[in-house]
Amino acid sequence: PKTMAHPAEPHVMATYGRLPIALSHGRGCRVWDTEGREYLDALAGIAVNTLGHGHPRLVPALQDQLAKLIHSSNYYMAPLQEKLASKLCEISGLANVFFCNSGLEANEGALKIARKYGHDRGIDKPEIIVYEKAFHGRSIATLSATGNPKVQAGFGPLDEGFVRVPLNDIAAVEEAARTRPNVVAVFLEVIQGEGGINASRADYLRALRKLCDDKQWLLMLDEVQCGIGRTGKWFAHQWAGIQPDVMPLAKGLGSGVPVGAIVCGPKAANVLGAGNHGTTFGGNPLAMRAGIETLRIMEEDGLLANAASVGAHLRAGLERELDGVKGIVEYRGQGLMIGIELDRPCGDLLKQACDAGLLISVTADRVVRLLPPLIMTTAEADKVVAILAPLIKKFLS
Ligand code: PLP
């Protein structure tokens, strides 16, 4: 069904079904709408506002950068790019970075790297292994890699060169290794976000790493949603003790300022050369400063440990309050990336939570998803539980 334009926004293309509130300002994990109503933010703009809202050290840094230089173009040396890139390499153990502006752009670039890597090795029609229920973005190539027929519908012809497998099924990838000589890369989210908070198992990731090494494939891990501290480590794959060859990032990296990045290990770091890829806005000084300050504040304030402990506290609180409630299928996720699968579609909970002063999300029809700012306190997590658990209980009764 077509979405009708909202009567208050007749000139905005109606691609979103919006809730009927407009947020105006925020502080920490609290935001207020234009009517002055207060909300507790357990969504962080879909895993974006790492440091919450109006952070007292991020805001002055951004103001300083705004006054100095917003944009300079990639015609010139970019010391702030080098600074953020070296930090990303330090925390990931990888080798270099290309900067862009969003998740889909980072993934699009990763797909180009995989194809060029194939061509460099004499494979004219390279193929990339992708996953059921994956979400990688809305451009034609990233939509083609996405594993959701609903968001793909109406946009064919989609790109060729993808081989789709189910998650956590190493036999399916081994089968592709046997039967598809043109495969050059495996591309997956470490924890599928839009697909319903579905985690790749650690042993599966390790098996993929080994297979990629044996076959000389690139292991490309989309950490756009699960990266930047959300699970309690810098990157979700670090729980499995492996390293990717290519890691697209975005969302939380700029704590609200658009920043995308493709972080590459040695196997992928020199695939693209002068003239192979580019973007006007990518790596601009404002975005770089946002990334630098976000990572600095995360480190100074121990936000990885906070994400792990407050995430565990939040999940334990929900499990305690919802203990024995019929209709809860499973709790999933790690750190401050939490999914609660219900036995029925639960989109209505979005509006109900909003009315109760709590911002959350529902994804994959039946999964309540929490992605709070990484600065959330245990007291705020308790408040999330106090609002959300009764709503879910009532919804399922
Ligand atoms: N990759 C993942 C894992 C995502 O969750 C998303 C967005 O939800 C994207 C890519 C696309 O990012 P963007 O909306 O910035 O293009």
PDB file of C-alpha atoms in Angstrom, residues 66-297:
ATOM      1  CA  LEU A  66      32.339  24.613  12.284  1.00  0.00           C
ATOM      2  CA  ALA A  67      34.043  27.953  12.786  1.00  0.00           C
ATOM      3  CA  LYS A  68      37.380  26.696  11.411  1.00  0.00           C
ATOM      4  CA  LEU A  69      36.528  24.605   8.338  1.00  0.00           C
ATOM      5  CA  ILE A  70      33.466  22.543   7.384  1.00  0.00           C
ATOM      6  CA  HIS A  71      34.542  21.277   3.999  1.00  0.00           C
ATOM      7  CA  SER A  72      37.758  21.390   2.029  1.00  0.00           C
ATOM      8  CA  SER A  73      37.541  18.769  -0.810  1.00  0.00           C
ATOM      9  CA  ASN A  74      39.709  15.735  -1.407  1.00  0.00           C
ATOM     10  CA  TYR A  75      41.936  17.777  -3.730  1.00  0.00           C
ATOM     11  CA  TYR A  76      44.029  18.620  -0.680  1.00  0.00           C
ATOM     12  CA  MET A  77      45.820  16.884   2.150  1.00  0.00           C
ATOM     13  CA  ALA A  78      43.454  15.921   4.943  1.00  0.00           C
ATOM     14  CA  PRO A  79      45.141  15.766   8.340  1.00  0.00           C
ATOM     15  CA  LEU A  80      41.876  15.099  10.165  1.00  0.00           C
ATOM     16  CA  GLN A  81      41.232  12.109   7.878  1.00  0.00           C
ATOM     17  CA  GLU A  82      44.654  10.755   8.790  1.00  0.00           C
ATOM     18  CA  LYS A  83      43.941  11.288  12.477  1.00  0.00           C
ATOM     19  CA  LEU A  84      40.616   9.431  12.440  1.00  0.00           C
ATOM     20  CA  ALA A  85      41.955   6.749  10.082  1.00  0.00           C
ATOM     21  CA  SER A  86      44.947   6.029  12.313  1.00  0.00           C
ATOM     22  CA  LYS A  87      42.624   5.715  15.330  1.00  0.00           C
ATOM     23  CA  LEU A  88      40.323   3.328  13.451  1.00  0.00           C
ATOM     24  CA  CYS A  89      43.357   1.268  12.392  1.00  0.00           C
ATOM     25  CA  GLU A  90      44.619   1.216  15.995  1.00  0.00           C
ATOM     26  CA  ILE A  91      41.337  -0.063  17.454  1.00  0.00           C
ATOM     27  CA  SER A  92      40.657  -2.546  14.652  1.00  0.00           C
ATOM     28  CA  GLY A  93      44.183  -3.755  13.910  1.00  0.00           C
ATOM     29  CA  LEU A  94      43.530  -3.043  10.213  1.00  0.00           C
ATOM     30  CA  ALA A  95      45.616  -1.054   7.739  1.00  0.00           C
ATOM     31  CA  ASN A  96      43.836   1.872   6.063  1.00  0.00           C
ATOM     32  CA  VAL A  97      40.517   3.662   5.613  1.00  0.00           C
ATOM     33  CA  PHE A  98      38.379   5.263   2.901  1.00  0.00           C
ATOM     34  CA  PHE A  99      35.886   7.828   4.228  1.00  0.00           C
ATOM     35  CA  CYS A 100      32.368   8.348   2.912  1.00  0.00           C
ATOM     36  CA  ASN A 101      29.068   9.575   4.340  1.00  0.00           C
ATOM     37  CA  SER A 102      26.717   6.718   5.150  1.00  0.00           C
ATOM     38  CA  GLY A 103      26.298   3.009   5.642  1.00  0.00           C
ATOM     39  CA  LEU A 104      25.198   2.247   2.127  1.00  0.00           C
ATOM     40  CA  GLU A 105      28.138   4.193   0.731  1.00  0.00           C
ATOM     41  CA  ALA A 106      30.561   2.253   2.898  1.00  0.00           C
ATOM     42  CA  ASN A 107      28.994  -1.006   1.733  1.00  0.00           C
ATOM     43  CA  GLU A 108      28.887   0.095  -1.899  1.00  0.00           C
ATOM     44  CA  GLY A 109      32.617   0.816  -1.658  1.00  0.00           C
ATOM     45  CA  ALA A 110      33.228  -2.563  -0.042  1.00  0.00           C
ATOM     46  CA  LEU A 111      31.431  -4.269  -2.927  1.00  0.00           C
ATOM     47  CA  LYS A 112      33.587  -2.343  -5.410  1.00  0.00           C
ATOM     48  CA  ILE A 113      36.707  -3.448  -3.533  1.00  0.00           C
ATOM     49  CA  ALA A 114      35.562  -7.074  -3.719  1.00  0.00           C
ATOM     50  CA  ARG A 115      34.887  -6.863  -7.453  1.00  0.00           C
ATOM     51  CA  LYS A 116      38.177  -5.109  -8.212  1.00  0.00           C
ATOM     52  CA  TYR A 117      40.002  -7.649  -6.044  1.00  0.00           C
ATOM     53  CA  GLY A 118      38.448 -10.322  -8.262  1.00  0.00           C
ATOM     54  CA  HIS A 119      39.326  -8.562 -11.509  1.00  0.00           C
ATOM     55  CA  ASP A 120      42.910  -8.073 -10.303  1.00  0.00           C
ATOM     56  CA  ARG A 121      43.086 -11.853  -9.927  1.00  0.00           C
ATOM     57  CA  GLY A 122      41.710 -12.503 -13.416  1.00  0.00           C
ATOM     58  CA  ILE A 123      38.093 -13.166 -12.427  1.00  0.00           C
ATOM     59  CA  ASP A 124      35.927 -11.226 -14.884  1.00  0.00           C
ATOM     60  CA  LYS A 125      32.579 -11.928 -13.238  1.00  0.00           C
ATOM     61  CA  PRO A 126      33.305 -11.966  -9.529  1.00  0.00           C
ATOM     62  CA  GLU A 127      30.642 -13.238  -7.119  1.00  0.00           C
ATOM     63  CA  ILE A 128      30.069 -12.285  -3.503  1.00  0.00           C
ATOM     64  CA  ILE A 129      28.432 -14.492  -0.892  1.00  0.00           C
ATOM     65  CA  VAL A 130      25.615 -12.656   0.905  1.00  0.00           C
ATOM     66  CA  TYR A 131      22.977 -13.629   3.445  1.00  0.00           C
ATOM     67  CA  GLU A 132      19.294 -14.239   3.981  1.00  0.00           C
ATOM     68  CA  LYS A 133      17.745 -11.475   6.119  1.00  0.00           C
ATOM     69  CA  ALA A 134      20.774  -9.223   5.574  1.00  0.00           C
ATOM     70  CA  PHE A 135      20.397  -5.457   5.284  1.00  0.00           C
ATOM     71  CA  HIS A 136      23.139  -3.431   3.640  1.00  0.00           C
ATOM     72  CA  GLY A 137      21.399  -0.307   2.335  1.00  0.00           C
ATOM     73  CA  ARG A 138      19.137   1.092  -0.356  1.00  0.00           C
ATOM     74  CA  SER A 139      21.369   1.764  -3.386  1.00  0.00           C
ATOM     75  CA  ILE A 140      20.928  -0.711  -6.229  1.00  0.00           C
ATOM     76  CA  ALA A 141      24.067  -2.709  -5.354  1.00  0.00           C
ATOM     77  CA  THR A 142      23.520  -2.733  -1.580  1.00  0.00           C
ATOM     78  CA  LEU A 143      19.831  -3.483  -2.102  1.00  0.00           C
ATOM     79  CA  SER A 144      20.871  -6.424  -4.262  1.00  0.00           C
ATOM     80  CA  ALA A 145      23.106  -7.676  -1.447  1.00  0.00           C
ATOM     81  CA  THR A 146      20.259  -7.185   1.039  1.00  0.00           C
ATOM     82  CA  GLY A 147      18.265 -10.336   1.814  1.00  0.00           C
ATOM     83  CA  ASN A 148      14.787  -8.882   2.196  1.00  0.00           C
ATOM     84  CA  PRO A 149      12.400  -9.356  -0.750  1.00  0.00           C
ATOM     85  CA  LYS A 150      10.056  -6.722   0.720  1.00  0.00           C
ATOM     86  CA  VAL A 151      12.551  -3.852   0.425  1.00  0.00           C
ATOM     87  CA  GLN A 152      13.787  -5.129  -2.949  1.00  0.00           C
ATOM     88  CA  ALA A 153      10.308  -5.318  -4.500  1.00  0.00           C
ATOM     89  CA  GLY A 154       9.782  -2.899  -7.372  1.00  0.00           C
ATOM     90  CA  PHE A 155      13.453  -2.058  -7.943  1.00  0.00           C
ATOM     91  CA  GLY A 156      14.574  -4.745 -10.347  1.00  0.00           C
ATOM     92  CA  PRO A 157      16.589  -5.538 -12.269  1.00  0.00           C
ATOM     93  CA  LEU A 158      18.869  -5.983  -9.274  1.00  0.00           C
ATOM     94  CA  ASP A 159      22.612  -6.464  -9.635  1.00  0.00           C
ATOM     95  CA  GLU A 160      23.982  -9.880 -10.428  1.00  0.00           C
ATOM     96  CA  GLY A 161      27.024 -11.440  -8.859  1.00  0.00           C
ATOM     97  CA  PHE A 162      25.591 -12.406  -5.474  1.00  0.00           C
ATOM     98  CA  VAL A 163      25.265 -15.905  -4.018  1.00  0.00           C
ATOM     99  CA  ARG A 164      22.858 -16.059  -1.082  1.00  0.00           C
ATOM    100  CA  VAL A 165      23.223 -18.386   1.891  1.00  0.00           C
ATOM    101  CA  PRO A 166      21.537 -18.752   5.311  1.00  0.00           C
ATOM    102  CA  LEU A 167      23.360 -17.392   8.372  1.00  0.00           C
ATOM    103  CA  ASN A 168      25.417 -19.685  10.613  1.00  0.00           C
ATOM    104  CA  ASP A 169      25.396 -22.552   8.092  1.00  0.00           C
ATOM    105  CA  ILE A 170      29.030 -23.183   7.185  1.00  0.00           C
ATOM    106  CA  ALA A 171      28.090 -26.119   4.922  1.00  0.00           C
ATOM    107  CA  ALA A 172      26.225 -23.684   2.638  1.00  0.00           C
ATOM    108  CA  VAL A 173      29.367 -21.572   2.238  1.00  0.00           C
ATOM    109  CA  GLU A 174      31.537 -24.651   1.698  1.00  0.00           C
ATOM    110  CA  GLU A 175      29.127 -25.759  -0.991  1.00  0.00           C
ATOM    111  CA  ALA A 176      29.547 -22.366  -2.693  1.00  0.00           C
ATOM    112  CA  ALA A 177      33.309 -22.773  -2.380  1.00  0.00           C
ATOM    113  CA  ARG A 178      33.065 -26.077  -4.244  1.00  0.00           C
ATOM    114  CA  THR A 179      30.630 -25.045  -6.946  1.00  0.00           C
ATOM    115  CA  ARG A 180      31.214 -21.319  -7.618  1.00  0.00           C
ATOM    116  CA  PRO A 181      34.753 -20.658  -8.854  1.00  0.00           C
ATOM    117  CA  ASN A 182      34.126 -16.907  -9.217  1.00  0.00           C
ATOM    118  CA  VAL A 183      33.456 -16.214  -5.555  1.00  0.00           C
ATOM    119  CA  VAL A 184      35.837 -13.542  -4.250  1.00  0.00           C
ATOM    120  CA  ALA A 185      34.311 -12.436  -0.939  1.00  0.00           C
ATOM    121  CA  VAL A 186      31.900 -13.170   1.891  1.00  0.00           C
ATOM    122  CA  PHE A 187      29.848 -10.183   3.056  1.00  0.00           C
ATOM    123  CA  LEU A 188      27.773 -10.179   6.233  1.00  0.00           C
ATOM    124  CA  GLU A 189      26.679  -8.248   9.293  1.00  0.00           C
ATOM    125  CA  VAL A 190      28.234  -9.691  12.450  1.00  0.00           C
ATOM    126  CA  ILE A 191      24.850  -9.104  14.087  1.00  0.00           C
ATOM    127  CA  GLN A 192      22.029  -8.551  11.596  1.00  0.00           C
ATOM    128  CA  GLY A 193      20.248  -5.386  12.712  1.00  0.00           C
ATOM    129  CA  GLU A 194      17.264  -4.715  10.445  1.00  0.00           C
ATOM    130  CA  GLY A 195      16.856  -8.480   9.992  1.00  0.00           C
ATOM    131  CA  GLY A 196      15.911  -8.883  13.651  1.00  0.00           C
ATOM    132  CA  ILE A 197      19.110  -8.865  15.805  1.00  0.00           C
ATOM    133  CA  ASN A 198      20.423 -12.190  14.508  1.00  0.00           C
ATOM    134  CA  ALA A 199      23.989 -12.884  15.608  1.00  0.00           C
ATOM    135  CA  SER A 200      26.614 -14.791  13.677  1.00  0.00           C
ATOM    136  CA  ARG A 201      27.989 -17.415  16.044  1.00  0.00           C
ATOM    137  CA  ALA A 202      31.650 -17.011  17.049  1.00  0.00           C
ATOM    138  CA  ASP A 203      32.581 -20.474  15.760  1.00  0.00           C
ATOM    139  CA  TYR A 204      30.852 -19.659  12.475  1.00  0.00           C
ATOM    140  CA  LEU A 205      32.839 -16.433  12.092  1.00  0.00           C
ATOM    141  CA  ARG A 206      36.069 -18.296  12.823  1.00  0.00           C
ATOM    142  CA  ALA A 207      35.179 -20.951  10.249  1.00  0.00           C
ATOM    143  CA  LEU A 208      34.435 -18.210   7.696  1.00  0.00           C
ATOM    144  CA  ARG A 209      37.780 -16.565   8.458  1.00  0.00           C
ATOM    145  CA  LYS A 210      39.570 -19.837   7.808  1.00  0.00           C
ATOM    146  CA  LEU A 211      37.650 -20.539   4.614  1.00  0.00           C
ATOM    147  CA  CYS A 212      38.374 -17.017   3.334  1.00  0.00           C
ATOM    148  CA  ASP A 213      42.079 -17.537   4.067  1.00  0.00           C
ATOM    149  CA  ASP A 214      42.113 -20.921   2.330  1.00  0.00           C
ATOM    150  CA  LYS A 215      40.243 -19.660  -0.746  1.00  0.00           C
ATOM    151  CA  GLN A 216      41.870 -16.194  -0.822  1.00  0.00           C
ATOM    152  CA  TRP A 217      38.453 -14.572  -0.451  1.00  0.00           C
ATOM    153  CA  LEU A 218      37.882 -11.280   1.315  1.00  0.00           C
ATOM    154  CA  LEU A 219      35.962 -11.467   4.591  1.00  0.00           C
ATOM    155  CA  MET A 220      33.851  -8.307   4.613  1.00  0.00           C
ATOM    156  CA  LEU A 221      32.013  -7.559   7.856  1.00  0.00           C
ATOM    157  CA  ASP A 222      29.305  -4.882   7.794  1.00  0.00           C
ATOM    158  CA  GLU A 223      29.606  -3.298  11.240  1.00  0.00           C
ATOM    159  CA  VAL A 224      27.465  -0.287  10.330  1.00  0.00           C
ATOM    160  CA  GLN A 225      24.926  -1.046  13.062  1.00  0.00           C
ATOM    161  CA  CYS A 226      26.746  -3.383  15.477  1.00  0.00           C
ATOM    162  CA  GLY A 227      30.148  -1.618  15.449  1.00  0.00           C
ATOM    163  CA  ILE A 228      31.556   1.409  17.322  1.00  0.00           C
ATOM    164  CA  GLY A 229      31.251  -0.005  20.804  1.00  0.00           C
ATOM    165  CA  ARG A 230      27.625  -1.050  20.703  1.00  0.00           C
ATOM    166  CA  THR A 231      28.242  -4.652  21.783  1.00  0.00           C
ATOM    167  CA  GLY A 232      30.848  -3.748  24.418  1.00  0.00           C
ATOM    168  CA  LYS A 233      33.899  -4.114  22.170  1.00  0.00           C
ATOM    169  CA  TRP A 234      34.895  -1.616  19.505  1.00  0.00           C
ATOM    170  CA  PHE A 235      33.656  -4.039  16.860  1.00  0.00           C
ATOM    171  CA  ALA A 236      31.303  -6.992  17.245  1.00  0.00           C
ATOM    172  CA  HIS A 237      33.628  -9.404  15.396  1.00  0.00           C
ATOM    173  CA  GLN A 238      36.259  -8.876  18.101  1.00  0.00           C
ATOM    174  CA  TRP A 239      34.211 -11.149  20.395  1.00  0.00           C
ATOM    175  CA  ALA A 240      35.126 -14.003  18.024  1.00  0.00           C
ATOM    176  CA  GLY A 241      38.829 -13.122  18.040  1.00  0.00           C
ATOM    177  CA  ILE A 242      39.013 -12.667  14.272  1.00  0.00           C
ATOM    178  CA  GLN A 243      39.765  -9.800  11.910  1.00  0.00           C
ATOM    179  CA  PRO A 244      37.966  -8.936   8.682  1.00  0.00           C
ATOM    180  CA  ASP A 245      39.653  -7.862   5.462  1.00  0.00           C
ATOM    181  CA  VAL A 246      37.069  -5.135   4.875  1.00  0.00           C
ATOM    182  CA  MET A 247      34.851  -3.457   7.487  1.00  0.00           C
ATOM    183  CA  PRO A 248      32.230  -0.865   6.497  1.00  0.00           C
ATOM    184  CA  LEU A 249      31.236   1.523   9.304  1.00  0.00           C
ATOM    185  CA  ALA A 250      28.827   4.443   9.644  1.00  0.00           C
ATOM    186  CA  LYS A 251      25.942   5.213  12.037  1.00  0.00           C
ATOM    187  CA  GLY A 252      27.554   5.635  15.485  1.00  0.00           C
ATOM    188  CA  LEU A 253      30.960   6.783  14.216  1.00  0.00           C
ATOM    189  CA  GLY A 254      30.049  10.482  14.179  1.00  0.00           C
ATOM    190  CA  SER A 255      27.562  10.394  17.050  1.00  0.00           C
ATOM    191  CA  GLY A 256      24.971  12.065  14.808  1.00  0.00           C
ATOM    192  CA  VAL A 257      27.141  13.761  12.196  1.00  0.00           C
ATOM    193  CA  PRO A 258      27.076  11.642   9.002  1.00  0.00           C
ATOM    194  CA  VAL A 259      30.344   9.699   8.633  1.00  0.00           C
ATOM    195  CA  GLY A 260      30.970   6.468   6.780  1.00  0.00           C
ATOM    196  CA  ALA A 261      34.204   4.507   6.570  1.00  0.00           C
ATOM    197  CA  ILE A 262      35.590   1.438   4.837  1.00  0.00           C
ATOM    198  CA  VAL A 263      38.337   0.036   7.043  1.00  0.00           C
ATOM    199  CA  CYS A 264      40.621  -2.399   5.215  1.00  0.00           C
ATOM    200  CA  GLY A 265      43.177  -4.987   6.232  1.00  0.00           C
ATOM    201  CA  PRO A 266      46.359  -5.701   4.233  1.00  0.00           C
ATOM    202  CA  LYS A 267      44.611  -7.956   1.681  1.00  0.00           C
ATOM    203  CA  ALA A 268      42.214  -5.170   0.662  1.00  0.00           C
ATOM    204  CA  ALA A 269      44.106  -2.002   1.519  1.00  0.00           C
ATOM    205  CA  ASN A 270      45.682  -1.481  -1.905  1.00  0.00           C
ATOM    206  CA  VAL A 271      42.940  -2.758  -4.187  1.00  0.00           C
ATOM    207  CA  LEU A 272      41.670   0.744  -4.956  1.00  0.00           C
ATOM    208  CA  GLY A 273      44.086   3.300  -6.334  1.00  0.00           C
ATOM    209  CA  ALA A 274      43.976   6.837  -7.693  1.00  0.00           C
ATOM    210  CA  GLY A 275      40.828   7.421  -9.713  1.00  0.00           C
ATOM    211  CA  ASN A 276      39.108   4.185  -8.677  1.00  0.00           C
ATOM    212  CA  HIS A 277      36.719   5.657  -6.120  1.00  0.00           C
ATOM    213  CA  GLY A 278      35.723   8.993  -4.670  1.00  0.00           C
ATOM    214  CA  THR A 279      33.105  11.201  -3.068  1.00  0.00           C
ATOM    215  CA  THR A 280      32.675  14.944  -2.727  1.00  0.00           C
ATOM    216  CA  PHE A 281      31.679  15.086   0.933  1.00  0.00           C
ATOM    217  CA  GLY A 282      33.519  12.013   2.247  1.00  0.00           C
ATOM    218  CA  GLY A 283      36.138  12.753   4.871  1.00  0.00           C
ATOM    219  CA  ASN A 284      35.205  16.416   5.281  1.00  0.00           C
ATOM    220  CA  PRO A 285      36.734  18.144   8.318  1.00  0.00           C
ATOM    221  CA  LEU A 286      33.444  18.440  10.253  1.00  0.00           C
ATOM    222  CA  ALA A 287      32.672  14.739   9.859  1.00  0.00           C
ATOM    223  CA  MET A 288      36.248  13.772  10.742  1.00  0.00           C
ATOM    224  CA  ARG A 289      36.209  15.917  13.855  1.00  0.00           C
ATOM    225  CA  ALA A 290      32.924  14.274  14.900  1.00  0.00           C
ATOM    226  CA  GLY A 291      34.514  10.839  14.486  1.00  0.00           C
ATOM    227  CA  ILE A 292      37.712  11.774  16.290  1.00  0.00           C
ATOM    228  CA  GLU A 293      35.866  13.297  19.261  1.00  0.00           C
ATOM    229  CA  THR A 294      33.348  10.434  19.418  1.00  0.00           C
ATOM    230  CA  LEU A 295      36.078   7.802  19.682  1.00  0.00           C
ATOM    231  CA  ARG A 296      38.093   9.952  22.098  1.00  0.00           C
ATOM    232  CA  ILE A 297      35.142  10.470  24.450  1.00  0.00           C
TER     233      ILE A 297
END
